[in-house]
Coordinates of N, CA and C in Angstrom, one line a residue:
M49 N -110.1 36.3 114.8 CA -109.3 36.1 115.9 C -109.0 37.7 115.7
K50 N -110.5 36.3 113.6 CA -111.5 37.3 113.9 C -111.4 36.6 113.4
R51 N -112.8 40.3 113.7 CA -113.3 38.8 113.0 C -111.6 38.8 112.3
F52 N -111.4 37.8 113.1 CA -110.5 37.7 113.1 C -109.8 36.7 111.8
L53 N -109.8 37.0 113.1 CA -109.0 37.8 114.3 C -108.6 38.1 113.3
M54 N -108.8 37.0 113.5 CA -107.8 37.2 112.1 C -108.4 37.6 111.4
G55 N -109.0 38.9 111.5 CA -109.7 39.1 111.3 C -110.7 39.4 112.2
L56 N -111.5 39.2 112.8 CA -112.5 39.6 113.3 C -112.3 41.2 113.5
A57 N -111.3 41.7 113.0 CA -111.0 42.9 112.6 C -110.5 43.3 111.7
C58 N -110.4 42.1 110.0 CA -109.9 42.5 109.3 C -110.8 42.6 107.4
A59 N -111.8 42.4 107.4 CA -112.6 41.8 106.6 C -112.7 43.4 105.8
Y60 N -113.5 42.5 104.0 CA -113.0 43.8 103.1 C -113.2 43.1 102.3
A61 N -113.4 42.1 101.2 CA -113.1 41.5 100.1 C -114.3 41.1 100.4
A62 N -115.2 41.7 99.3 CA -116.4 41.4 98.8 C -117.0 39.8 98.1
A63 N -118.3 39.6 98.2 CA -118.6 38.9 98.4 C -119.6 38.2 96.6
A64 N -119.6 37.5 95.8 CA -121.3 37.8 94.4 C -122.4 37.7 94.7
S65 N -122.9 38.5 94.1 CA -123.9 38.8 95.3 C -124.9 39.1 94.0
A66 N -125.0 38.3 93.0 CA -126.1 38.3 91.4 C -126.7 39.5 91.6
G67 N -126.0 40.4 91.8 CA -126.7 41.6 91.1 C -127.1 43.0 92.1
D68 N -127.8 41.8 93.6 CA -128.5 42.4 94.7 C -128.0 43.8 95.1
A69 N -127.9 44.6 94.5 CA -127.8 46.4 95.4 C -128.2 46.6 97.0
A70 N -128.8 45.8 97.6 CA -129.1 45.7 99.0 C -128.0 44.5 99.4
V71 N -128.0 43.7 99.4 CA -126.3 43.2 99.4 C -125.0 43.8 99.6
D72 N -125.1 44.5 98.5 CA -123.6 45.2 98.1 C -123.9 46.0 98.7
K73 N -125.0 46.8 99.4 CA -124.9 47.1 100.2 C -124.1 47.4 101.7
V74 N -125.0 45.6 102.4 CA -124.8 46.3 103.3 C -122.5 45.7 103.9
L75 N -122.3 44.9 102.6 CA -121.1 44.3 102.3 C -120.1 45.6 102.6
E76 N -120.5 46.3 101.8 CA -119.8 47.3 101.6 C -119.7 48.6 102.9
C77 N -121.2 47.9 103.8 CA -120.2 49.0 105.2 C -120.1 48.3 105.5
M78 N -119.8 46.6 105.8 CA -119.3 46.1 107.1 C -117.1 46.6 106.2
R79 N -117.3 46.9 105.1 CA -115.9 47.0 104.6 C -115.2 48.2 104.9
G80 N -116.3 49.0 104.9 CA -116.2 50.6 105.2 C -115.6 50.6 107.1
N81 N -115.8 49.7 107.9 CA -115.4 49.4 109.1 C -113.7 48.8 109.6
I82 N -113.3 48.8 107.7 CA -111.3 48.0 108.3 C -110.6 49.1 107.8
P83 N -109.6 49.4 108.4 CA -108.6 50.2 108.1 C -107.8 49.7 106.7
Q84 N -107.3 50.7 106.3 CA -106.0 49.9 105.4 C -104.4 49.3 106.2
V85 N -104.2 49.7 106.9 CA -103.3 49.0 107.7 C -103.4 48.8 109.9
L86 N -103.5 47.9 110.2 CA -104.0 47.3 111.5 C -102.4 46.9 112.2
R87 N -102.5 47.3 113.0 CA -101.6 45.9 114.4 C -102.5 46.6 115.7
V88 N -103.3 44.3 115.7 CA -103.8 44.7 116.9 C -102.8 44.2 118.0
Q89 N -102.3 45.6 119.2 CA -101.8 45.2 120.2 C -101.5 43.7 120.7
E90 N -103.1 43.3 121.0 CA -102.7 41.8 121.9 C -104.0 41.2 122.1
F91 N -104.0 40.6 121.5 CA -105.1 39.8 121.7 C -104.8 38.2 122.4
E92 N -106.2 37.6 123.0 CA -106.2 37.0 124.0 C -107.4 35.5 123.5
I93 N -107.0 34.5 123.0 CA -108.2 33.2 122.6 C -107.7 32.0 123.7
N94 N -108.7 31.8 124.1 CA -108.6 30.7 125.8 C -109.9 29.7 124.8
S95 N -109.5 28.7 124.7 CA -109.7 26.9 123.8 C -110.1 26.3 125.2
V96 N -111.6 26.0 124.9 CA -112.4 25.3 126.1 C -113.0 23.7 125.3
D97 N -112.2 22.6 126.3 CA -112.6 21.8 125.5 C -114.1 21.0 126.6
R98 N -114.0 20.1 125.5 CA -115.4 18.9 126.5 C -115.5 18.8 127.2
T99 N -114.5 18.5 128.2 CA -114.4 18.4 129.4 C -114.0 19.3 129.9
G100 N -114.0 20.8 129.9 CA -114.0 21.8 130.4 C -112.6 22.2 130.5
G101 N -111.4 21.3 129.8 CA -110.2 22.1 130.1 C -109.7 23.5 129.8
E102 N -109.3 24.5 129.5 CA -108.7 25.3 129.1 C -107.2 25.4 128.4
R103 N -107.0 26.0 127.3 CA -106.0 26.4 126.6 C -105.7 27.6 126.3
L104 N -104.6 28.5 127.0 CA -104.6 30.0 126.6 C -103.9 31.1 125.8
L105 N -104.4 31.4 124.6 CA -102.7 31.6 123.9 C -103.3 33.3 123.7
R106 N -102.1 33.8 123.4 CA -102.0 35.4 123.6 C -100.8 35.2 122.2
G107 N -100.9 36.4 121.5 CA -100.2 37.0 120.6 C -100.7 38.9 120.1
R108 N -100.2 38.6 118.4 CA -100.3 40.4 117.9 C -101.0 39.6 116.6
L109 N -101.6 40.5 116.0 CA -101.9 40.8 114.4 C -101.8 41.6 113.8
Y110 N -101.0 41.7 112.7 CA -100.8 42.2 112.0 C -101.7 42.2 110.5
A111 N -101.7 43.3 109.8 CA -102.5 43.6 108.3 C -102.5 44.1 108.2
M112 N -102.8 44.4 106.5 CA -102.4 45.8 105.4 C -103.3 45.1 104.5
R113 N -104.2 46.1 103.6 CA -104.7 45.5 102.2 C -103.4 46.5 101.4
E114 N -102.8 45.4 100.8 CA -102.3 46.4 99.2 C -102.8 45.6 98.0
S115 N -103.2 46.8 97.3 CA -104.2 46.9 95.3 C -105.4 46.3 95.8
E116 N -105.9 46.6 97.0 CA -107.1 45.5 97.7 C -107.3 44.2 97.8
L117 N -105.5 44.3 98.0 CA -105.9 42.7 98.4 C -105.8 42.0 100.1
M118 N -105.5 41.6 100.6 CA -105.4 41.5 102.9 C -104.5 40.5 102.2
R119 N -103.6 41.2 103.7 CA -101.6 40.7 104.4 C -103.0 40.6 105.6
A120 N -102.4 39.9 105.8 CA -102.2 39.7 107.5 C -101.5 38.0 108.0
M121 N -101.1 38.9 109.1 CA -100.1 37.9 109.9 C -100.7 38.1 111.9
V122 N -100.5 36.6 112.0 CA -100.7 36.5 113.6 C -99.4 35.7 114.0
K123 N -98.7 36.6 115.2 CA -97.5 36.2 116.5 C -98.4 35.9 117.7
I124 N -98.1 34.4 118.0 CA -98.3 33.7 119.1 C -97.5 34.4 119.7
K125 N -97.5 34.9 121.5 CA -96.1 34.9 122.2 C -96.4 33.9 123.3
S126 N -97.7 33.0 123.3 CA -98.3 32.2 124.5 C -98.8 31.2 124.6
P127 N -98.7 30.1 125.1 CA -97.7 29.3 125.8 C -96.7 29.4 125.2
P128 N -95.6 28.7 126.1 CA -93.8 28.9 126.5 C -94.2 27.7 125.5
D129 N -94.8 27.2 124.3 CA -94.5 25.8 122.8 C -95.3 26.5 122.3
L130 N -96.0 27.2 122.3 CA -96.6 27.9 120.7 C -95.2 30.0 121.0
N131 N -94.6 29.9 122.3 CA -94.1 30.9 121.8 C -93.3 31.6 119.7
N132 N -94.2 32.3 120.2 CA -93.1 33.0 118.6 C -93.7 32.1 117.1
A133 N -94.9 30.9 117.2 CA -95.1 30.4 116.5 C -95.8 32.0 115.6
A134 N -96.7 31.5 114.0 CA -96.5 32.5 112.8 C -98.1 32.0 112.1
Y135 N -98.9 32.8 111.6 CA -100.5 32.5 110.8 C -99.7 33.0 109.3
L136 N -99.6 33.2 108.5 CA -99.8 34.5 107.6 C -100.6 34.0 106.2
I137 N -101.5 35.0 105.7 CA -102.5 34.6 105.1 C -102.3 36.0 103.7
R138 N -102.4 35.8 102.6 CA -101.5 36.8 101.6 C -102.7 36.1 100.6
E139 N -104.2 37.3 100.4 CA -105.2 36.6 99.9 C -104.9 37.7 98.0
G140 N -104.6 36.4 96.8 CA -105.0 36.5 95.9 C -106.0 36.2 95.0
K141 N -105.5 36.9 93.8 CA -106.8 37.0 92.7 C -107.6 35.7 92.5
D142 N -106.6 34.8 92.1 CA -107.0 33.4 92.0 C -107.4 32.7 93.2
R143 N -106.6 32.5 93.6 CA -106.0 31.6 95.4 C -105.8 32.4 96.1
D144 N -105.7 32.1 97.6 CA -105.5 32.5 98.6 C -104.1 31.9 99.3
D145 N -102.8 31.9 99.4 CA -102.0 31.4 100.1 C -101.9 31.8 101.4
M146 N -101.3 30.1 102.6 CA -101.6 30.4 103.6 C -100.0 29.1 104.0
F147 N -99.8 30.6 105.0 CA -98.4 29.4 105.7 C -98.5 29.6 106.8
V148 N -97.7 28.5 107.7 CA -97.5 28.4 109.2 C -96.0 28.3 109.1
F149 N -95.7 29.0 110.7 CA -94.3 28.5 111.7 C -94.3 28.0 112.8
L150 N -94.0 26.4 113.1 CA -93.8 25.8 113.9 C -92.5 26.1 114.8
P151 N -91.9 26.8 115.5 CA -90.8 26.8 116.9 C -90.4 25.4 116.6
A152 N -91.2 24.1 116.9 CA -90.7 23.1 117.4 C -90.2 22.1 115.9
L153 N -91.0 22.7 114.9 CA -90.2 22.3 113.9 C -89.1 23.6 113.1
N154 N -89.5 24.2 112.8 CA -88.1 25.4 112.8 C -88.3 25.4 111.4
R155 N -89.1 25.8 110.5 CA -89.7 25.9 109.6 C -90.7 26.3 108.9
V156 N -91.4 26.5 108.0 CA -92.4 27.3 107.7 C -92.8 25.8 106.8
R157 N -94.7 26.0 106.6 CA -94.9 25.3 106.1 C -96.6 25.7 105.7
R158 N -97.2 25.3 104.0 CA -97.6 25.8 103.5 C -99.0 24.9 103.1
I159 N -100.1 25.9 103.4 CA -101.6 25.2 104.0 C -102.1 25.0 102.9
M160 N -102.6 24.3 101.8 CA -102.6 23.4 100.8 C -104.5 23.7 101.1
G161 N -105.2 23.6 100.1 CA -106.9 23.6 100.2 C -107.1 22.7 100.9
G162 N -106.6 21.5 101.1 CA -106.7 19.6 101.5 C -107.0 20.0 102.6
N163 N -106.4 21.0 103.7 CA -105.4 20.8 105.1 C -106.5 22.6 105.7
A164 N -107.0 23.2 104.7 CA -108.2 24.2 105.0 C -109.2 24.3 106.7
D165 N -109.3 23.3 106.3 CA -110.5 22.7 108.1 C -109.9 22.2 109.3
S166 N -108.5 22.2 109.2 CA -107.5 21.8 110.1 C -107.4 22.8 111.4
P167 N -107.7 22.7 112.5 CA -107.9 23.3 113.7 C -106.4 24.3 113.5
L168 N -107.0 26.2 113.7 CA -105.9 26.4 114.6 C -105.0 26.9 115.6
F169 N -103.9 26.0 115.8 CA -103.8 26.9 117.4 C -104.0 25.9 117.9
G170 N -105.1 24.5 117.5 CA -105.1 24.0 118.7 C -106.8 24.7 119.0
T171 N -107.7 25.5 118.2 CA -108.7 26.1 118.5 C -109.6 26.0 117.8
D172 N -110.9 25.9 117.5 CA -112.2 25.6 117.5 C -112.1 26.9 115.7
L173 N -111.5 27.0 115.6 CA -111.4 28.1 114.4 C -110.1 27.2 113.6
S174 N -110.9 26.6 111.8 CA -110.1 26.5 111.1 C -109.7 27.7 110.3
Y175 N -108.2 27.0 109.2 CA -108.0 28.1 108.3 C -109.3 28.3 107.5
S176 N -110.0 27.7 107.2 CA -111.3 27.8 106.3 C -112.5 28.8 107.0
D177 N -112.6 29.0 108.0 CA -112.9 29.7 109.0 C -112.3 30.8 109.0
V178 N -111.5 31.2 109.4 CA -110.9 32.1 109.5 C -110.7 33.9 108.1
K179 N -110.5 32.6 107.1 CA -111.2 32.8 105.4 C -111.9 33.5 105.2
Q180 N -112.6 33.1 105.8 CA -114.4 33.3 105.4 C -114.9 34.8 106.3
I181 N -114.3 34.4 107.4 CA -114.9 35.1 108.7 C -113.5 36.8 108.0
Q182 N -112.2 36.4 107.6 CA -111.6 38.1 107.0 C -113.0 38.4 105.6
N183 N -112.7 37.6 105.0 CA -113.4 38.1 103.6 C -115.1 38.4 103.7
S184 N -115.1 38.5 104.5 CA -116.7 39.0 104.0 C -117.8 38.4 103.7
F185 N -118.0 36.7 104.1 CA -118.9 36.0 103.0 C -117.8 35.5 100.8
S186 N -117.0 36.0 101.0 CA -116.5 35.6 99.8 C -116.7 34.6 99.5
G187 N -116.5 33.8 98.2 CA -115.6 32.3 97.7 C -117.6 31.7 97.1
G188 N -118.2 32.7 96.7 CA -119.6 31.8 97.1 C -120.2 33.7 96.0
V189 N -122.4 33.3 96.5 CA -123.3 33.8 95.8 C -123.8 34.5 97.5
A190 N -124.0 35.6 97.7 CA -124.4 36.6 99.0 C -125.9 36.3 98.5
K191 N -126.5 36.6 99.2 CA -128.6 37.3 98.8 C -128.6 37.4 100.6
L192 N -129.9 38.3 100.7 CA -129.8 38.9 101.7 C -131.3 38.2 102.4
E193 N -131.4 37.9 103.4 CA -132.8 37.3 104.6 C -133.7 38.6 104.9
K194 N -135.1 37.9 105.7 CA -135.6 38.7 106.4 C -134.8 38.8 107.6
P195 N -134.7 40.7 108.0 CA -134.1 41.1 108.6 C -134.1 40.4 110.5
D196 N -133.4 40.6 111.2 CA -134.0 39.5 112.1 C -133.7 40.9 113.0
T197 N -133.9 40.3 114.6 CA -132.8 41.2 115.5 C -132.0 40.6 116.5
V198 N -130.8 40.9 117.1 CA -130.0 40.1 117.8 C -129.7 40.9 119.1
E199 N -129.9 40.7 120.1 CA -129.8 41.2 122.0 C -130.8 42.7 121.3
N200 N -131.7 42.8 121.0 CA -133.0 43.0 120.8 C -131.8 44.0 119.7
R201 N -131.3 44.3 118.9 CA -130.6 45.1 118.1 C -131.1 44.6 116.5
P202 N -131.3 45.6 116.0 CA -131.6 45.3 114.2 C -130.9 44.9 113.4
V203 N -131.2 43.6 112.5 CA -129.5 43.3 111.7 C -130.1 42.5 110.5
N204 N -129.4 42.9 109.5 CA -129.5 42.3 107.9 C -129.2 40.5 108.7
V205 N -129.7 39.6 107.5 CA -128.9 38.2 107.8 C -128.6 38.2 106.3
V206 N -126.9 38.2 106.5 CA -126.7 37.8 104.3 C -126.7 36.0 104.1
A207 N -127.0 35.5 103.6 CA -126.6 33.8 103.2 C -125.8 33.9 102.4
L208 N -124.8 33.2 102.6 CA -123.8 32.9 101.3 C -123.8 31.4 101.2
T209 N -123.6 30.9 99.7 CA -124.0 29.1 99.3 C -122.3 30.0 98.8
P210 N -121.5 28.5 99.6 CA -120.0 29.2 99.4 C -119.7 28.0 97.8
T211 N -119.0 28.5 96.6 CA -118.8 28.2 95.2 C -118.8 26.4 95.3
P212 N -118.9 25.4 95.3 CA -118.5 24.5 95.3 C -117.1 24.0 94.5
G213 N -116.6 23.1 95.5 CA -115.0 22.9 95.2 C -113.8 23.8 96.0
G214 N -114.3 24.8 96.5 CA -113.7 25.8 97.0 C -112.4 25.3 98.2
D215 N -112.5 26.3 99.4 CA -111.3 25.5 99.7 C -112.7 24.9 101.3
T216 N -113.4 25.3 101.6 CA -114.7 25.3 102.8 C -115.5 23.7 102.6
H217 N -116.0 22.7 103.4 CA -116.7 22.1 102.7 C -118.4 22.8 103.9
Y218 N -118.1 23.6 104.3 CA -119.6 24.4 105.0 C -120.4 24.4 103.9
T219 N -121.1 24.2 102.9 CA -122.2 24.0 102.3 C -123.3 25.8 102.9
L220 N -123.2 26.0 103.8 CA -123.6 27.6 104.0 C -123.7 28.5 104.9
I221 N -122.9 29.8 104.6 CA -122.3 31.0 106.0 C -124.0 31.8 106.1
R222 N -124.4 31.4 107.5 CA -125.5 33.2 107.4 C -124.8 34.1 108.3
G223 N -125.3 35.2 108.6 CA -124.3 35.9 109.1 C -125.6 37.0 109.5
W224 N -125.5 37.6 111.0 CA -126.9 38.4 111.3 C -126.1 39.8 111.7
I225 N -125.9 40.9 110.6 CA -124.6 42.1 110.4 C -125.5 43.2 111.3
D226 N -125.0 43.8 112.4 CA -125.9 45.0 112.8 C -126.1 46.2 111.8
Q227 N -127.3 46.2 112.0 CA -127.4 48.0 110.9 C -127.0 48.6 111.7
K228 N -126.8 49.1 112.8 CA -126.3 50.3 113.4 C -124.7 50.3 113.1
T229 N -124.2 49.0 112.9 CA -122.6 49.0 113.4 C -122.4 48.5 111.9
C230 N -122.6 46.9 111.7 CA -122.5 46.9 110.3 C -121.4 45.9 110.9
I231 N -121.4 45.0 112.0 CA -120.8 44.0 112.9 C -121.3 42.8 112.8
P232 N -120.8 41.8 112.5 CA -121.7 40.7 112.3 C -121.8 40.5 113.6
L233 N -122.8 40.1 114.8 CA -123.2 39.3 115.7 C -123.4 38.2 115.9
K234 N -123.5 37.8 114.6 CA -123.4 36.1 114.8 C -123.4 35.8 113.9
I235 N -122.6 34.9 113.5 CA -122.2 33.9 112.5 C -122.0 32.0 112.1
E236 N -123.2 31.6 112.0 CA -123.3 30.4 111.6 C -123.0 29.0 110.3
F237 N -122.3 28.6 110.7 CA -121.2 27.4 109.4 C -122.2 26.0 109.2
Y238 N -122.6 26.0 108.5 CA -123.5 25.1 107.7 C -122.9 24.2 107.6
D239 N -123.2 22.9 107.8 CA -122.6 21.6 107.1 C -123.9 20.7 106.6
G240 N -124.3 21.0 105.5 CA -126.1 20.3 105.0 C -127.0 21.0 105.9
A241 N -127.8 20.0 106.8 CA -128.8 20.6 106.8 C -128.0 21.5 108.7
N242 N -127.2 20.9 109.1 CA -127.0 21.1 110.1 C -126.1 22.7 110.9
V243 N -126.1 22.9 111.9 CA -125.3 24.1 111.7 C -124.0 24.1 112.4
R244 N -123.7 23.3 112.1 CA -121.1 23.1 112.5 C -121.0 23.6 113.3
K245 N -120.7 25.2 113.8 CA -120.1 26.0 114.1 C -120.7 27.3 114.4
R246 N -120.7 28.5 115.0 CA -121.5 29.5 115.4 C -120.4 30.6 115.9
L247 N -119.9 31.4 115.1 CA -119.2 32.5 115.9 C -120.0 33.5 116.4
S248 N -119.9 34.1 117.7 CA -121.2 35.6 118.6 C -120.1 36.2 118.7
T249 N -120.9 37.7 118.6 CA -120.1 38.9 119.4 C -121.8 39.5 120.5
P250 N -121.1 39.5 120.9 CA -122.0 40.2 122.5 C -122.1 41.6 121.8
A251 N -123.4 42.5 121.4 CA -123.1 43.8 121.5 C -122.8 44.8 122.1
A252 N -121.8 44.7 123.5 CA -121.8 45.3 123.8 C -120.4 45.5 123.9
A253 N -120.0 44.5 122.9 CA -118.4 44.5 122.5 C -117.9 44.6 121.3
V254 N -118.9 45.7 120.3 CA -118.8 45.7 120.0 C -118.3 47.9 120.0
K255 N -116.9 48.4 120.0 CA -116.6 49.4 120.3 C -115.6 50.3 118.6
P256 N -116.4 51.5 119.2 CA -116.2 52.7 117.8 C -114.8 52.9 117.9
Y257 N -114.3 53.3 117.2 CA -113.1 53.8 116.5 C -113.2 55.3 115.4
G258 N -113.4 55.9 116.0 CA -113.2 57.0 114.7 C -114.7 57.1 113.9
N259 N -114.7 57.0 113.0 CA -116.1 56.4 112.0 C -116.8 55.2 112.5
A260 N -115.9 54.9 112.2 CA -116.2 53.0 112.5 C -116.3 52.3 113.5
W261 N -116.2 51.0 113.6 CA -116.8 50.1 114.6 C -116.1 49.1 114.4
Y262 N -115.0 48.5 115.4 CA -114.9 47.0 115.6 C -114.7 45.8 117.5
T263 N -114.7 44.9 116.7 CA -114.8 43.8 118.0 C -114.0 43.5 119.0
S264 N -114.6 43.4 120.2 CA -113.3 43.7 121.5 C -113.3 42.1 121.3
E265 N -114.4 41.3 121.2 CA -114.8 40.1 121.7 C -115.2 39.1 121.1
A266 N -115.4 38.5 121.0 CA -116.2 37.0 120.2 C -115.8 35.6 120.6
R267 N -117.0 34.8 120.1 CA -116.5 33.3 120.9 C -117.6 32.3 119.8
M268 N -116.3 31.1 119.3 CA -117.2 30.2 117.8 C -117.1 28.9 118.8
D269 N -118.0 28.5 118.4 CA -118.9 26.9 119.3 C -118.7 26.0 118.2
D270 N -117.9 24.9 118.7 CA -118.5 23.9 117.5 C -119.1 22.9 118.4
L271 N -120.7 23.3 117.9 CA -121.7 22.5 118.5 C -121.7 20.7 118.0
Q272 N -120.3 20.4 117.2 CA -120.7 19.3 116.9 C -119.4 18.1 118.1
A273 N -118.0 19.4 118.1 CA -117.4 18.7 119.4 C -117.8 18.9 120.6
K274 N -118.6 19.8 120.3 CA -119.4 20.1 121.9 C -117.8 21.6 122.9
T275 N -117.4 21.9 122.1 CA -116.2 22.9 122.4 C -116.3 24.4 121.7
H276 N -115.4 25.2 122.4 CA -115.3 26.5 122.4 C -114.2 27.5 122.5
T277 N -114.1 28.2 121.7 CA -112.9 29.3 121.7 C -113.5 30.9 122.1
T278 N -112.9 31.2 122.5 CA -113.3 32.6 123.0 C -112.7 33.7 122.3
L279 N -112.9 35.3 122.0 CA -111.6 35.7 122.0 C -111.7 37.3 122.2
K280 N -110.5 37.6 122.5 CA -110.2 39.0 123.2 C -109.6 40.1 123.0
I281 N -110.1 41.4 122.4 CA -108.9 41.9 121.9 C -108.5 43.3 122.9
T282 N -107.6 43.7 123.6 CA -107.1 44.3 124.3 C -106.6 45.6 123.5
G283 N -106.3 45.9 122.4 CA -106.6 47.0 121.8 C -105.2 46.7 120.5
F284 N -105.6 48.0 120.1 CA -105.0 48.3 118.1 C -104.3 48.9 118.1
T285 N -103.9 49.8 117.0 CA -103.7 51.0 116.7 C -103.3 50.5 115.0
K286 N -103.4 51.8 114.4 CA -103.6 52.1 113.1 C -102.7 52.6 112.2
P287 N -101.2 52.0 112.7 CA -100.2 52.4 111.7 C -99.9 53.0 110.3
D288 N -99.5 54.3 110.3 CA -99.4 54.3 108.7 C -99.1 53.6 107.7
K289 N -98.3 52.7 108.1 CA -97.7 51.2 106.8 C -97.2 50.3 108.2
L290 N -96.6 49.2 107.2 CA -95.9 48.0 108.4 C -95.2 47.5 106.7
S291 N -93.9 46.6 107.6 CA -92.7 46.2 106.8 C -93.8 45.3 106.0
E292 N -92.9 45.5 104.9 CA -93.5 44.2 104.4 C -92.3 42.8 104.3
R293 N -91.4 42.9 105.4 CA -91.3 41.9 106.1 C -92.3 41.3 107.2
Y294 N -93.9 41.5 107.4 CA -94.9 41.3 108.5 C -95.6 40.3 107.0
F295 N -95.5 40.2 105.8 CA -95.9 39.6 105.1 C -95.1 38.8 103.7
N296 N -94.0 39.0 103.9 CA -93.5 37.8 103.0 C -93.6 36.7 103.5
A297 N -93.3 35.6 102.9 CA -93.5 34.6 103.4 C -92.0 33.6 104.1
S298 N -90.9 34.3 103.5 CA -89.4 34.0 104.2 C -89.2 34.7 105.3
S299 N -90.2 35.5 105.8 CA -89.9 36.3 106.7 C -90.6 36.5 107.8
F300 N -92.1 36.4 107.4 CA -93.5 36.6 108.4 C -92.9 36.7 110.1
Y301 N -92.3 35.4 110.2 CA -92.5 34.6 111.3 C -90.9 35.1 112.4
T302 N -90.1 35.4 112.1 CA -89.1 36.7 112.4 C -89.7 38.4 112.5
A303 N -90.6 39.0 112.4 CA -90.9 39.9 112.2 C -91.3 39.6 113.8
E304 N -91.0 41.3 114.3 CA -91.7 41.0 115.8 C -93.2 42.6 116.0

C-alpha cells in the first residue's frame, strides 16, 4: 500500500539469487530507494468489487529498518467502521510476525501462516502479497529474464520461485523493474500457469525524492475475482527516528 504500502515504499530484504550477480545488482538498486525511517502522511486505498461497488480506506504508514530487518505499521483512519484499525509486520531472520488490531473486537490478533492469503481490510492485497512486495522478491530463488519495456521504458524482468512450504501459495512471482528508477512498474503473481493477481504502477506515478524514487500510485487487480484495488500516497516524510511504540505488538494500535 506497498510498494505497500505497505510497502510500496518499503522494500529492502534480499532474495536468494543462486550467485547471479546481475540479479543481485537489480535487487540492490531497488533497496537503494528505501530510507532507514519512513512516515507516509496519508494514503488512500480504493477497492472496487466485480459489480462496481467501491470502498475507500484512508490511513498512515510508518516503517523503519532495525538491524536490517523491516518494521512496518499501517493505521486506518476511515471509513468510520475501521477507524483506528491497525496492521503490524515485524520481519525476523527465521519468520515474520504479523498482527492486526480491529476496533470492533478491541484486541490484537496474530496472523498465522495459514491466514497469510486472507484479504487485508477487504482489499485485493493479502498479507502474503504485502510481504512479498515489501521484501523485494524474498523467500525464494530469483533469476533475471529477458529485458522488456513497459510504457516505452526499459525494464529488467525478475522471476522469483517461492520457497516450497512458505507463507504464499503463489508458484511464481514476476516483476518488471524500471531500469532508470529501480521501481517495479508491474508485478504478476502466478497460481500454477495462470496469473492470479497483477500489481501495476503508472510510470508517471514514479516520483523522485533526493537521489532515490518512490511510487505515488499503484493498482492491484485480482484477475480471478474480477476486482481491483488502487493505492495513492499523498505525501511522506523521512524523520530521524520513530518511537518503538509504533512497532511493539502491545502498543502499535495506540500510536498516532
